Tab-separated table of C-alpha atoms in Angstrom:
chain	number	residue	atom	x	y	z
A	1	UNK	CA	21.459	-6.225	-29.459
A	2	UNK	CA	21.813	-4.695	-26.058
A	3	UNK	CA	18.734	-6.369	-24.821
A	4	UNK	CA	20.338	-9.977	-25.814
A	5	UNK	CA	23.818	-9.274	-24.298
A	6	UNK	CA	22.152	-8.077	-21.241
A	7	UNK	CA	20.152	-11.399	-20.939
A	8	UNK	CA	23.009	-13.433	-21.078
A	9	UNK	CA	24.969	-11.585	-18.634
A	10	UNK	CA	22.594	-12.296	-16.246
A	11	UNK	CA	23.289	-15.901	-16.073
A	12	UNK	CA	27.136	-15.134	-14.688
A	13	UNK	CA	25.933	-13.000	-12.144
A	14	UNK	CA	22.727	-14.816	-10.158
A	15	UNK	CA	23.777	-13.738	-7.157
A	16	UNK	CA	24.398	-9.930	-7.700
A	17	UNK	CA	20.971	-10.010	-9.326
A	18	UNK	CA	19.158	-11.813	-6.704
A	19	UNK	CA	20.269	-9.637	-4.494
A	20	UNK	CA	18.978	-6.278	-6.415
A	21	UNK	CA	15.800	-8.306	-6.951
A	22	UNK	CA	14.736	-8.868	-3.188
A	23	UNK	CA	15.836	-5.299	-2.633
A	24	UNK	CA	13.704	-4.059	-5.134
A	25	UNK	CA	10.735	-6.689	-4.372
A	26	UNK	CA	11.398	-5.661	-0.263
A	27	UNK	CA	10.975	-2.052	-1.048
A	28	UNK	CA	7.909	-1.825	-3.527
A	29	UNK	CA	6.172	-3.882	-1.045
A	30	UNK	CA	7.034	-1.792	1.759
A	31	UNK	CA	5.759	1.375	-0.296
A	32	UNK	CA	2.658	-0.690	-1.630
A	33	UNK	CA	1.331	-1.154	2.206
A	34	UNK	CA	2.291	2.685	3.147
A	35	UNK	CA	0.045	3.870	0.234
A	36	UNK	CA	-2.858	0.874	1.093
A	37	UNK	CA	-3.195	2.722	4.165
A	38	UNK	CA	-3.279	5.942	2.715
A	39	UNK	CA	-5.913	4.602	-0.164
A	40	UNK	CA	-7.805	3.254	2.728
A	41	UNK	CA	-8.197	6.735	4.188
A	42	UNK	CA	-8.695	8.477	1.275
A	43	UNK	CA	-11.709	6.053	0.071
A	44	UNK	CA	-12.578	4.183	2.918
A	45	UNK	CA	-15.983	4.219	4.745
A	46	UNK	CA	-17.421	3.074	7.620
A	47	UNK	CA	-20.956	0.931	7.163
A	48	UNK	CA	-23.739	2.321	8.995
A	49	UNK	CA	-25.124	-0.100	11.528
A	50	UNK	CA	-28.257	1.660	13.350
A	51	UNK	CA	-29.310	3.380	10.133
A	52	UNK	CA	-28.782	1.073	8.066
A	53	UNK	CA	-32.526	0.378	7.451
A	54	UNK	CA	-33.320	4.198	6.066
A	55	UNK	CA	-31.940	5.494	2.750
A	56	UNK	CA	-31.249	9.255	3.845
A	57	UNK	CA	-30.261	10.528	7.495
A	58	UNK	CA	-30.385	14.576	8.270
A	59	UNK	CA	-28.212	15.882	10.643
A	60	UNK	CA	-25.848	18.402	12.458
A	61	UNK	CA	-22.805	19.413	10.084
A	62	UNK	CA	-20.168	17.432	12.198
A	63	UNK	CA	-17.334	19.905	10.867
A	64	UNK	CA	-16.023	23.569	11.813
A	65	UNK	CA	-15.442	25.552	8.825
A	66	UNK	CA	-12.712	28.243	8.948
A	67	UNK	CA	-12.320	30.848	5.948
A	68	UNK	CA	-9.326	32.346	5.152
A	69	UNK	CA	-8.069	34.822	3.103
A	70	UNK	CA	-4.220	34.358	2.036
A	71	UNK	CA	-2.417	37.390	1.384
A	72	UNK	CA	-2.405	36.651	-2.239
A	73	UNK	CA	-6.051	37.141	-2.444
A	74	UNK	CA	-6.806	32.973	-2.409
A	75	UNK	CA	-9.693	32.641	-0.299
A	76	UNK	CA	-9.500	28.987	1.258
A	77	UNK	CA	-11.754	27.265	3.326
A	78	UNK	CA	-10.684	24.693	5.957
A	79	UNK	CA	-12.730	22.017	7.869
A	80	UNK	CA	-11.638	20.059	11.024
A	81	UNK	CA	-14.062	17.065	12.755
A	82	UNK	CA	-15.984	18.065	16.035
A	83	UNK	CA	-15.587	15.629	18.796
A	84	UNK	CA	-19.108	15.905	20.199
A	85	UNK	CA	-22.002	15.513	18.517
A	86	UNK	CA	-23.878	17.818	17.003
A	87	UNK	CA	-28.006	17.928	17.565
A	88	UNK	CA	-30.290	20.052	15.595
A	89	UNK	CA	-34.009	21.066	16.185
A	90	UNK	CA	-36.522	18.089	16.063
A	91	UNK	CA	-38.989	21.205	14.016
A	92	UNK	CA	-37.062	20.345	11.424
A	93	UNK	CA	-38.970	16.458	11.154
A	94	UNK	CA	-42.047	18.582	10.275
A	95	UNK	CA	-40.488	20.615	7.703
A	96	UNK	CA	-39.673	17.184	5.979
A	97	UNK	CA	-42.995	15.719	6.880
A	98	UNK	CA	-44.643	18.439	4.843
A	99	UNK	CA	-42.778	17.386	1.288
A	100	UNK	CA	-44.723	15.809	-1.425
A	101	UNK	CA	-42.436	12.520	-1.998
A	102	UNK	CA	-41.634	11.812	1.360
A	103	UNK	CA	-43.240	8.641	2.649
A	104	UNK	CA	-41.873	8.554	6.687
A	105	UNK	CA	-39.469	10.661	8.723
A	106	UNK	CA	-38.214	8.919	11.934
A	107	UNK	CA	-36.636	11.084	15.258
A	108	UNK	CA	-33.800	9.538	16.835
A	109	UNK	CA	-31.768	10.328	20.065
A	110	UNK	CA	-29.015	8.963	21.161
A	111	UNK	CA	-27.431	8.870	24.793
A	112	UNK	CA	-25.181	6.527	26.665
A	113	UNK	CA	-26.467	4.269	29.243
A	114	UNK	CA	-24.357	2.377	31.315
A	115	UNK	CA	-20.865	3.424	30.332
A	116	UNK	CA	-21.541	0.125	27.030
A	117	UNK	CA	-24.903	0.749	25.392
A	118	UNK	CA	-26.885	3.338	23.992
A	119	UNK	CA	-30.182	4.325	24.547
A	120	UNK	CA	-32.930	4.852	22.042
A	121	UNK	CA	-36.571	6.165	21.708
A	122	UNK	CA	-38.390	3.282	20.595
A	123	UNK	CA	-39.861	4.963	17.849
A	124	UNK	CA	-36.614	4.848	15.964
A	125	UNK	CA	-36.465	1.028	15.933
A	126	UNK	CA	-37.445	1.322	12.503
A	127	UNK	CA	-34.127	2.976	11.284
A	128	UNK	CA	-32.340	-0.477	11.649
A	129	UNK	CA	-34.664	-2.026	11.819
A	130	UNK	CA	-35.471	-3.667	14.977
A	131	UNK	CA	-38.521	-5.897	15.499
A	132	UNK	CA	-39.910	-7.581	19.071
A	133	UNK	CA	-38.963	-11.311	19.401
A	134	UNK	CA	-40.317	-11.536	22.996
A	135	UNK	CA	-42.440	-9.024	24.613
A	136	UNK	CA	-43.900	-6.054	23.644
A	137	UNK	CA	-42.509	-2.472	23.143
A	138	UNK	CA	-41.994	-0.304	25.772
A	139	UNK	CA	-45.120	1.921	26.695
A	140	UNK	CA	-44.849	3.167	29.969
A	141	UNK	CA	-41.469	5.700	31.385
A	142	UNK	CA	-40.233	2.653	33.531
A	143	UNK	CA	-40.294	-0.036	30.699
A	144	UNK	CA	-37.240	-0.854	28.363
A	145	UNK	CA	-36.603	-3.273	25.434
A	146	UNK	CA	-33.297	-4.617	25.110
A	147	UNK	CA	-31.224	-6.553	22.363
A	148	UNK	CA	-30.983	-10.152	21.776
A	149	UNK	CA	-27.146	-9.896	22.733
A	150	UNK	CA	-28.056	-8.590	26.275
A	151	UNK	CA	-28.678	-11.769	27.937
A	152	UNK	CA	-31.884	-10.695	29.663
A	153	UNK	CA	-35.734	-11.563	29.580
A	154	UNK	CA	-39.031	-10.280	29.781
A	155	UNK	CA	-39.317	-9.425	33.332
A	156	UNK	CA	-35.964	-8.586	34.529
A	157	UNK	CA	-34.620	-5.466	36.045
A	158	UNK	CA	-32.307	-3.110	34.386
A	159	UNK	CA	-31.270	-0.415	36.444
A	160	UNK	CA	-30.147	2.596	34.637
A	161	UNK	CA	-28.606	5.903	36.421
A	162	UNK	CA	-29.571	4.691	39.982
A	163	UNK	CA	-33.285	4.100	38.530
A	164	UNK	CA	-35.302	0.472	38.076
A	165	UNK	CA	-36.354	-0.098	34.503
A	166	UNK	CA	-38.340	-3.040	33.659
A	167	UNK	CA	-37.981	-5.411	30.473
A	168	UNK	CA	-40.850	-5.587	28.552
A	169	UNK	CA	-39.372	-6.845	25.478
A	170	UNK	CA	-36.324	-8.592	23.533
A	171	UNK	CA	-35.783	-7.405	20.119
A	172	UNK	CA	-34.589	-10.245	17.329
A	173	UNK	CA	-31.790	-8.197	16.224
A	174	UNK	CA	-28.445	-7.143	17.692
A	175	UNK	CA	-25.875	-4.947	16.414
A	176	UNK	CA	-22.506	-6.114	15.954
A	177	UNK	CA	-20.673	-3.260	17.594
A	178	UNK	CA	-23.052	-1.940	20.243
A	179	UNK	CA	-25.446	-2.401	22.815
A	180	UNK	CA	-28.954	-1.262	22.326
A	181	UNK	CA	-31.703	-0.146	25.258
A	182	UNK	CA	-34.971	1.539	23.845
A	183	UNK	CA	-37.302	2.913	26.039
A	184	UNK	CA	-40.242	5.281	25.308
A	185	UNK	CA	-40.459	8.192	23.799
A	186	UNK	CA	-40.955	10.424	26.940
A	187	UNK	CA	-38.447	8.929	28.729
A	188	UNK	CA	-35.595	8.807	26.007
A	189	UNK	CA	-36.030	12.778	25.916
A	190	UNK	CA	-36.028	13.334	29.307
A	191	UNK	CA	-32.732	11.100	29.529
A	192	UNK	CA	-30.814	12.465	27.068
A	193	UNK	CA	-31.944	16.014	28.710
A	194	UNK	CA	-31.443	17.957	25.497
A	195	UNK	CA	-35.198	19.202	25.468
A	196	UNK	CA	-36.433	20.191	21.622
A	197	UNK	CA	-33.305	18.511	19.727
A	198	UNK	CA	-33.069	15.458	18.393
A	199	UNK	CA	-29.122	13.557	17.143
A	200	UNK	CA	-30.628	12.700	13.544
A	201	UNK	CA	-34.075	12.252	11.368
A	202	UNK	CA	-34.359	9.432	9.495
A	203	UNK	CA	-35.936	10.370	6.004
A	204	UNK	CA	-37.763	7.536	3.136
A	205	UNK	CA	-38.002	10.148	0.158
A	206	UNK	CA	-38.549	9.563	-3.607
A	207	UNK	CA	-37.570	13.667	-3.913
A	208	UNK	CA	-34.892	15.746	-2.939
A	209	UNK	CA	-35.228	17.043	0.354
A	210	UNK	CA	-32.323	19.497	0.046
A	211	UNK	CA	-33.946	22.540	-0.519
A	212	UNK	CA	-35.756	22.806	2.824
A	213	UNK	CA	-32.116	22.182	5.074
A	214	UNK	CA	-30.228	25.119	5.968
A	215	UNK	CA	-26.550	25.419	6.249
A	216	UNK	CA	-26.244	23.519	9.285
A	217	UNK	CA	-28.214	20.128	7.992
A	218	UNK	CA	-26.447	17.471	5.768
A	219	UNK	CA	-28.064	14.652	4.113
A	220	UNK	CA	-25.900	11.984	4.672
A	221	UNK	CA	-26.607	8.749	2.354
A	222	UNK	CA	-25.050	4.955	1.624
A	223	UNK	CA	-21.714	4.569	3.843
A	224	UNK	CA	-21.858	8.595	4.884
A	225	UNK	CA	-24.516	7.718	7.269
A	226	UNK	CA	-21.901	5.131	9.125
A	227	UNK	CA	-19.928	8.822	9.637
A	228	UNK	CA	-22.601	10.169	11.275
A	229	UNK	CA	-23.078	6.531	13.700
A	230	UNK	CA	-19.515	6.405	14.242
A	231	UNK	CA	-18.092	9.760	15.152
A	232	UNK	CA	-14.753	8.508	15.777
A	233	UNK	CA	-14.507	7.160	12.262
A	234	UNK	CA	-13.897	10.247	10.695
A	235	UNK	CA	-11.534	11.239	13.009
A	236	UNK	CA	-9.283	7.635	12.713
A	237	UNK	CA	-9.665	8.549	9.195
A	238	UNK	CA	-7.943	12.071	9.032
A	239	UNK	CA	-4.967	10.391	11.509
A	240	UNK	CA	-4.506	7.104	8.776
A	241	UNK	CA	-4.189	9.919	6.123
A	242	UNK	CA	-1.654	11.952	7.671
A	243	UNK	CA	0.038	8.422	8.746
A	244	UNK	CA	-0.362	6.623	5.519
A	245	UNK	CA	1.254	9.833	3.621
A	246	UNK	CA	4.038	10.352	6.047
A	247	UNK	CA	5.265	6.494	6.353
A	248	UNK	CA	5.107	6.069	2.578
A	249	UNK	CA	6.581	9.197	1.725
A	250	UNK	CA	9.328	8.074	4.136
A	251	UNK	CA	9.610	4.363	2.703
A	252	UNK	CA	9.622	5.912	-0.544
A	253	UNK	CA	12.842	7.690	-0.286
A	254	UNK	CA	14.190	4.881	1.522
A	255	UNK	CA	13.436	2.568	-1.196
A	256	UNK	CA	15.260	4.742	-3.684
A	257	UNK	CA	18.557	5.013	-1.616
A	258	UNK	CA	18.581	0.708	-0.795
A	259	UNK	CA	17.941	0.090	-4.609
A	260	UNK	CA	20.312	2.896	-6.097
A	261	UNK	CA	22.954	1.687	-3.252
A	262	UNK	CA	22.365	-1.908	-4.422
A	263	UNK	CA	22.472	-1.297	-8.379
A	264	UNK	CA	25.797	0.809	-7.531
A	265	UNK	CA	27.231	-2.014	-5.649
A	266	UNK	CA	26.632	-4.601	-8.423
A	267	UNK	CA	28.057	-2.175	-11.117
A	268	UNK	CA	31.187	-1.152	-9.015
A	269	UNK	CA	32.244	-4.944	-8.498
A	270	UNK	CA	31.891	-5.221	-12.160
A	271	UNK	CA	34.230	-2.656	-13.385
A	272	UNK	CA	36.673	-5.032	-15.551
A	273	UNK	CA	33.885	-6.232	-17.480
A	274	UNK	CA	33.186	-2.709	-18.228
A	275	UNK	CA	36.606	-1.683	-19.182
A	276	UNK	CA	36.519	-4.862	-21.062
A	277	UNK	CA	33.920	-3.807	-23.097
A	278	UNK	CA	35.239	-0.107	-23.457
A	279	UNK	CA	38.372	-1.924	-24.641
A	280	UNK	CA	36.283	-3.410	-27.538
A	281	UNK	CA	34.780	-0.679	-28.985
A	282	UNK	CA	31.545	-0.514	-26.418
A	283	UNK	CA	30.619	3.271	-26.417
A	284	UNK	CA	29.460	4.612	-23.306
A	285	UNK	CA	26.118	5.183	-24.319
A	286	UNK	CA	25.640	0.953	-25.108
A	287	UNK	CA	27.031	0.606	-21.820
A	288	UNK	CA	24.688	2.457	-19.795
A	289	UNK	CA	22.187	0.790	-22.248
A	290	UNK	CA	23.262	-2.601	-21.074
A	291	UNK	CA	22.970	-1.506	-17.404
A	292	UNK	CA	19.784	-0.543	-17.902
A	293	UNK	CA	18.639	-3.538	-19.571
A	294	UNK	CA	19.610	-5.377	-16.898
A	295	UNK	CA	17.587	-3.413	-14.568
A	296	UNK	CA	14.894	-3.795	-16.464
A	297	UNK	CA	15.439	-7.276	-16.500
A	298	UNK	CA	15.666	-7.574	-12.668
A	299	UNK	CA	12.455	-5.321	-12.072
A	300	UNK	CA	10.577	-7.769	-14.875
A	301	UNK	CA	11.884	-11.445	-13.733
A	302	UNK	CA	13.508	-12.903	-11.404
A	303	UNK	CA	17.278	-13.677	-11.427
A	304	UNK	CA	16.282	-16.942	-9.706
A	305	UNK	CA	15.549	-18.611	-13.471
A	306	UNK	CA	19.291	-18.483	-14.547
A	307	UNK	CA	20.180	-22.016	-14.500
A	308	UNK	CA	24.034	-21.689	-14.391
A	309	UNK	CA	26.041	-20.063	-11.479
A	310	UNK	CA	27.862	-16.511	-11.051
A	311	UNK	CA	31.191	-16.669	-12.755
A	312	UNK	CA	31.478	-13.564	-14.492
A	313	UNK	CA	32.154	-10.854	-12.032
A	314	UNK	CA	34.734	-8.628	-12.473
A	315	UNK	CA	37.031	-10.350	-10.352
A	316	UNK	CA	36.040	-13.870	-11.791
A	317	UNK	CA	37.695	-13.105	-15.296
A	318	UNK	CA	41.181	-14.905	-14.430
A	319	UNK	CA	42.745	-17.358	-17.336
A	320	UNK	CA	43.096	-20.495	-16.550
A	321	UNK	CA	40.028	-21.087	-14.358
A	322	UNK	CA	36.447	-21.813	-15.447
A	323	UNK	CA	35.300	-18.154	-14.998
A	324	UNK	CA	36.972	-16.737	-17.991
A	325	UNK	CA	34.982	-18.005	-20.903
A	326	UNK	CA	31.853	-15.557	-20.386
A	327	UNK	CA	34.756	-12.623	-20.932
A	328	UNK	CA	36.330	-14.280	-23.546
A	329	UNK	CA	32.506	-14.752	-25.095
A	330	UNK	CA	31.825	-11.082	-24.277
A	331	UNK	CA	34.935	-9.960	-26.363
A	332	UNK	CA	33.734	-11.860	-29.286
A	333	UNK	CA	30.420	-10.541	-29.060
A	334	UNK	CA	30.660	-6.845	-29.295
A	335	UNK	CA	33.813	-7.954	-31.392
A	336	UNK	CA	31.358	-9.331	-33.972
A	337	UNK	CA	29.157	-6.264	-34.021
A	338	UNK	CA	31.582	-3.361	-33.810
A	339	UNK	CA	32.489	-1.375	-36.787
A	340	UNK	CA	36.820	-1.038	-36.050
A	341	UNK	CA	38.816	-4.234	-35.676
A	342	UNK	CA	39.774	-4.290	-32.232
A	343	UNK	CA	43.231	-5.458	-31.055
A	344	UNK	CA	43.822	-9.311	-30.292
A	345	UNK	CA	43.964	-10.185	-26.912
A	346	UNK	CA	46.887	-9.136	-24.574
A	347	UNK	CA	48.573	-11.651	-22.795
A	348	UNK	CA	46.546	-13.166	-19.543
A	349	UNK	CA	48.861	-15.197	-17.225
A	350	UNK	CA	47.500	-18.003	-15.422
A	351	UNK	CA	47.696	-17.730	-11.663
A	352	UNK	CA	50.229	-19.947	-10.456
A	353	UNK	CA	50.200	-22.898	-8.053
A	354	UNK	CA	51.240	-22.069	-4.525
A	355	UNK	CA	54.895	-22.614	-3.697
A	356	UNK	CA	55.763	-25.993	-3.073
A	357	UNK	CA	52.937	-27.433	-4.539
A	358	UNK	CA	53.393	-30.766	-6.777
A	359	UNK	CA	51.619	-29.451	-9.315
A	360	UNK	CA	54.043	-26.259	-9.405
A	361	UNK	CA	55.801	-26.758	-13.358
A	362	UNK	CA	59.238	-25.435	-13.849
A	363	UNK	CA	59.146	-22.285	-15.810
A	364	UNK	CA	59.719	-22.728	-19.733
A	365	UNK	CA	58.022	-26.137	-19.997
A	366	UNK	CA	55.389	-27.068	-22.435
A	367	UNK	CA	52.909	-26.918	-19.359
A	368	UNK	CA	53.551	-23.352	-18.018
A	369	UNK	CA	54.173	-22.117	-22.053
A	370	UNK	CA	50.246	-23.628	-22.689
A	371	UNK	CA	48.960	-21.104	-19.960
A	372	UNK	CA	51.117	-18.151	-20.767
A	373	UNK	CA	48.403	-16.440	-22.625
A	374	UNK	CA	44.635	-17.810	-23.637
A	375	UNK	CA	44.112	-20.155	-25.773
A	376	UNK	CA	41.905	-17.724	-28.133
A	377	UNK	CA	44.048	-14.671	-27.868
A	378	UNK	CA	46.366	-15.817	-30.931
A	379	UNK	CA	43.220	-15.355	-32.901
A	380	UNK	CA	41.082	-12.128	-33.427
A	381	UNK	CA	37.446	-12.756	-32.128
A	382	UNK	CA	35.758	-11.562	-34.887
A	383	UNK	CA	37.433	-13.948	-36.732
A	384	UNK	CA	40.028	-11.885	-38.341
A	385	UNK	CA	43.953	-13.132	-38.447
A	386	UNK	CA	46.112	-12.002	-35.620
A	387	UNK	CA	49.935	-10.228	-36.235
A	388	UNK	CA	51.458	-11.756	-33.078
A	389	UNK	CA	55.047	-12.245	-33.296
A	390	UNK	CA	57.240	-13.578	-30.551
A	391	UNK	CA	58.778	-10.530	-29.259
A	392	UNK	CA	54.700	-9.144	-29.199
A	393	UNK	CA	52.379	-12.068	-27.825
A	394	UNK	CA	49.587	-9.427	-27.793
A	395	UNK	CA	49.655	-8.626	-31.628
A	396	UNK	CA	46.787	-6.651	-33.098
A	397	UNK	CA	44.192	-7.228	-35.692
């Protein structure tokens, strides 16, 4: 019953409901993109590029763990992202040479050269992996092999830190975020001058290799390895959590003070129709069950589908315009279904023509007698037999 009421007052009042409904759409799609971004740094990865080629990479824990003991007893622990990169002890390649399962273990170092690229030992090509297209690799501590995105040939001149470095070869690969140089395995230590440590091992297992690393190794695998590639990943993603929580937490209560200020708006300008309905027996519990219906409504569809325009506002109920039937229709509804006989309509003048106006009647003709009072208020709208008299024009039931 309230359900059905509810959808036909929504016809009468397009406007007020078209309004609620782009509030409501505005805000749930403003909260929707604060908690993408906080989905997307909850779950989001980062796609390894260099080690993309090898299914397990061991290396440095890149976090600083912090223990602490609340006064409560609660023993938490707390880890934060390092900046720098951690390197751990290229012994370690041995350790995971000697496992029964483990079919290759690659070294890799990594340094900057030239402010855009980073330099590799060519014998971690295979972590990608890269391949020779031109050339051959490097052998010798002035030869280096370069991407296919670098632009250069076999036989240029690369100079890196003030030294000459030939090209000896031009891989078929390039990486879409970063330049590559490899150069040979001497010369890559000696560059990155961190003598006995290596940035990561690249591992090709068909066992678990986690009992032989210590508290300081991880075994990074599938879109952890991009974390250990891209250092400032993890970092962006700690900042788009705290960001993503704060804006929608903040859009959130915003949303609930636009649509409660809204849906307060709409039932405020509708307060006759309310006392209307009060009048005719309407508890206040049905009330706030038609209200809510016609949120409901709103949230579920949108007011846009009503094919007729608003007319039954609050202010809209006057007799003798066009906006009056929907009350009059309204009356005879809950009249219909309410258990008491309400009382007959009271007397509803018309509004009168301005002064001066040709169409002003003198008062006591048959014209301004015919709008004294609704045509359907001699008549009970459930369909009982009014009592009016002439000294009473409102009558009861």
């Amino acid at each position: 019953m309230i359900t059905g009421l509810a959808l036909k007052t929504l016809r009468h009042r397009r406007a007020a409901f078209a309004g609620a409904f782009v509030a409501l759409v505005c805000a749930a799609a403003l909260v929707c993109a604060c908690l993408m971004l906080l989905e997307t740094g909850l779950r989001g990865g980062v796609a390894p590029e260099r080690y993309a080629g090898a299914p397990l990479i061991v290396a440095g824990d890149q976090n600083v763990h912090e223990t602490v003991t609340k006064s409560s007893g609660k023993v938490k622990t707390k880890a934060k992202p390092l900046s720098e990169r951690v390197w751990i002890p290229e012994a370690t390649a041995a350790g995971l040479r000697g496992l029964p399962g483990v079919s290759k273990v690659i070294t890799e170092v990594t340094f900057p050269v030239n402010g855009h690229a980073l330099g590799h030992g060519w014998e971690s090509a295979g972590l990608t992996p890269f391949t020779i297209a031109q050339g051959r690799p490097p052998r010798e501590n002035g030869e280096v092999v370069v991407d296919a995105r670098a632009g250069l040939s076999v036989g240029s001149v690369l100079r890196v830190r003030g030294e000459a470095y030939r090209v000896v070869g031009v891989t078929a690969q390039a990486l879409p975020s970063q330049d590559t140089v490899f150069f040979s395995t001497a010369e890559a230590r000696r560059l990155a001058g961190r003598p006995g440590l290596v940035t990561a091992i690249g591992v090709f297992p068909h066992v678990d290799v986690s009992p032989v690393l210590n508290d300081h190794l991880v075994a990074y695998t599938g879109d952890e390895r991009g974390t250990v590639e891209f250092l400032g990943a993890e970092r962006a993603r700690v900042r788009l959590i705290s960001l993503g929580g704060a804006l929608g937490g903040t859009s959130l209560l915003v949303a609930i003070l636009v649509v409660t200020g809204t849906s307060a708006l709409a039932v405020q300008r509708r307060r006759r129709e309310i006392a209307l309905l009060r009048a005719v027996a309407a508890t206040p519990g049905q009330v706030r069950k038609l209200l809510g219906g016609e949120a409901l409504l709103v949230a579920s569809r949108p007011a846009s589908s009503d094919r007729r325009p608003a007319s039954a506002s609050g202010s809209g109920c006057a007799a003798g315009s066009s906006t009056w039937a929907p009350c009059r229709r309204t009356c005879a509804w809950w009249s219909a279904r309410s258990r008491r006989r309400p009382p007959c309509w009271p007397p509803w003048p018309r509004p009168g023509p301005r002064p001066g106006s040709r169409s002003a009647a003198p008062r006591g003709s048959a014209r301004s007698r015919r709008w004294a009072r609704p045509p359907w208020a001699g008549a009970c709208p459930s369909g009982g037999r009014s009592r009016a008299s002439s000294a009473s024009p409102a009558g009861s039931c």
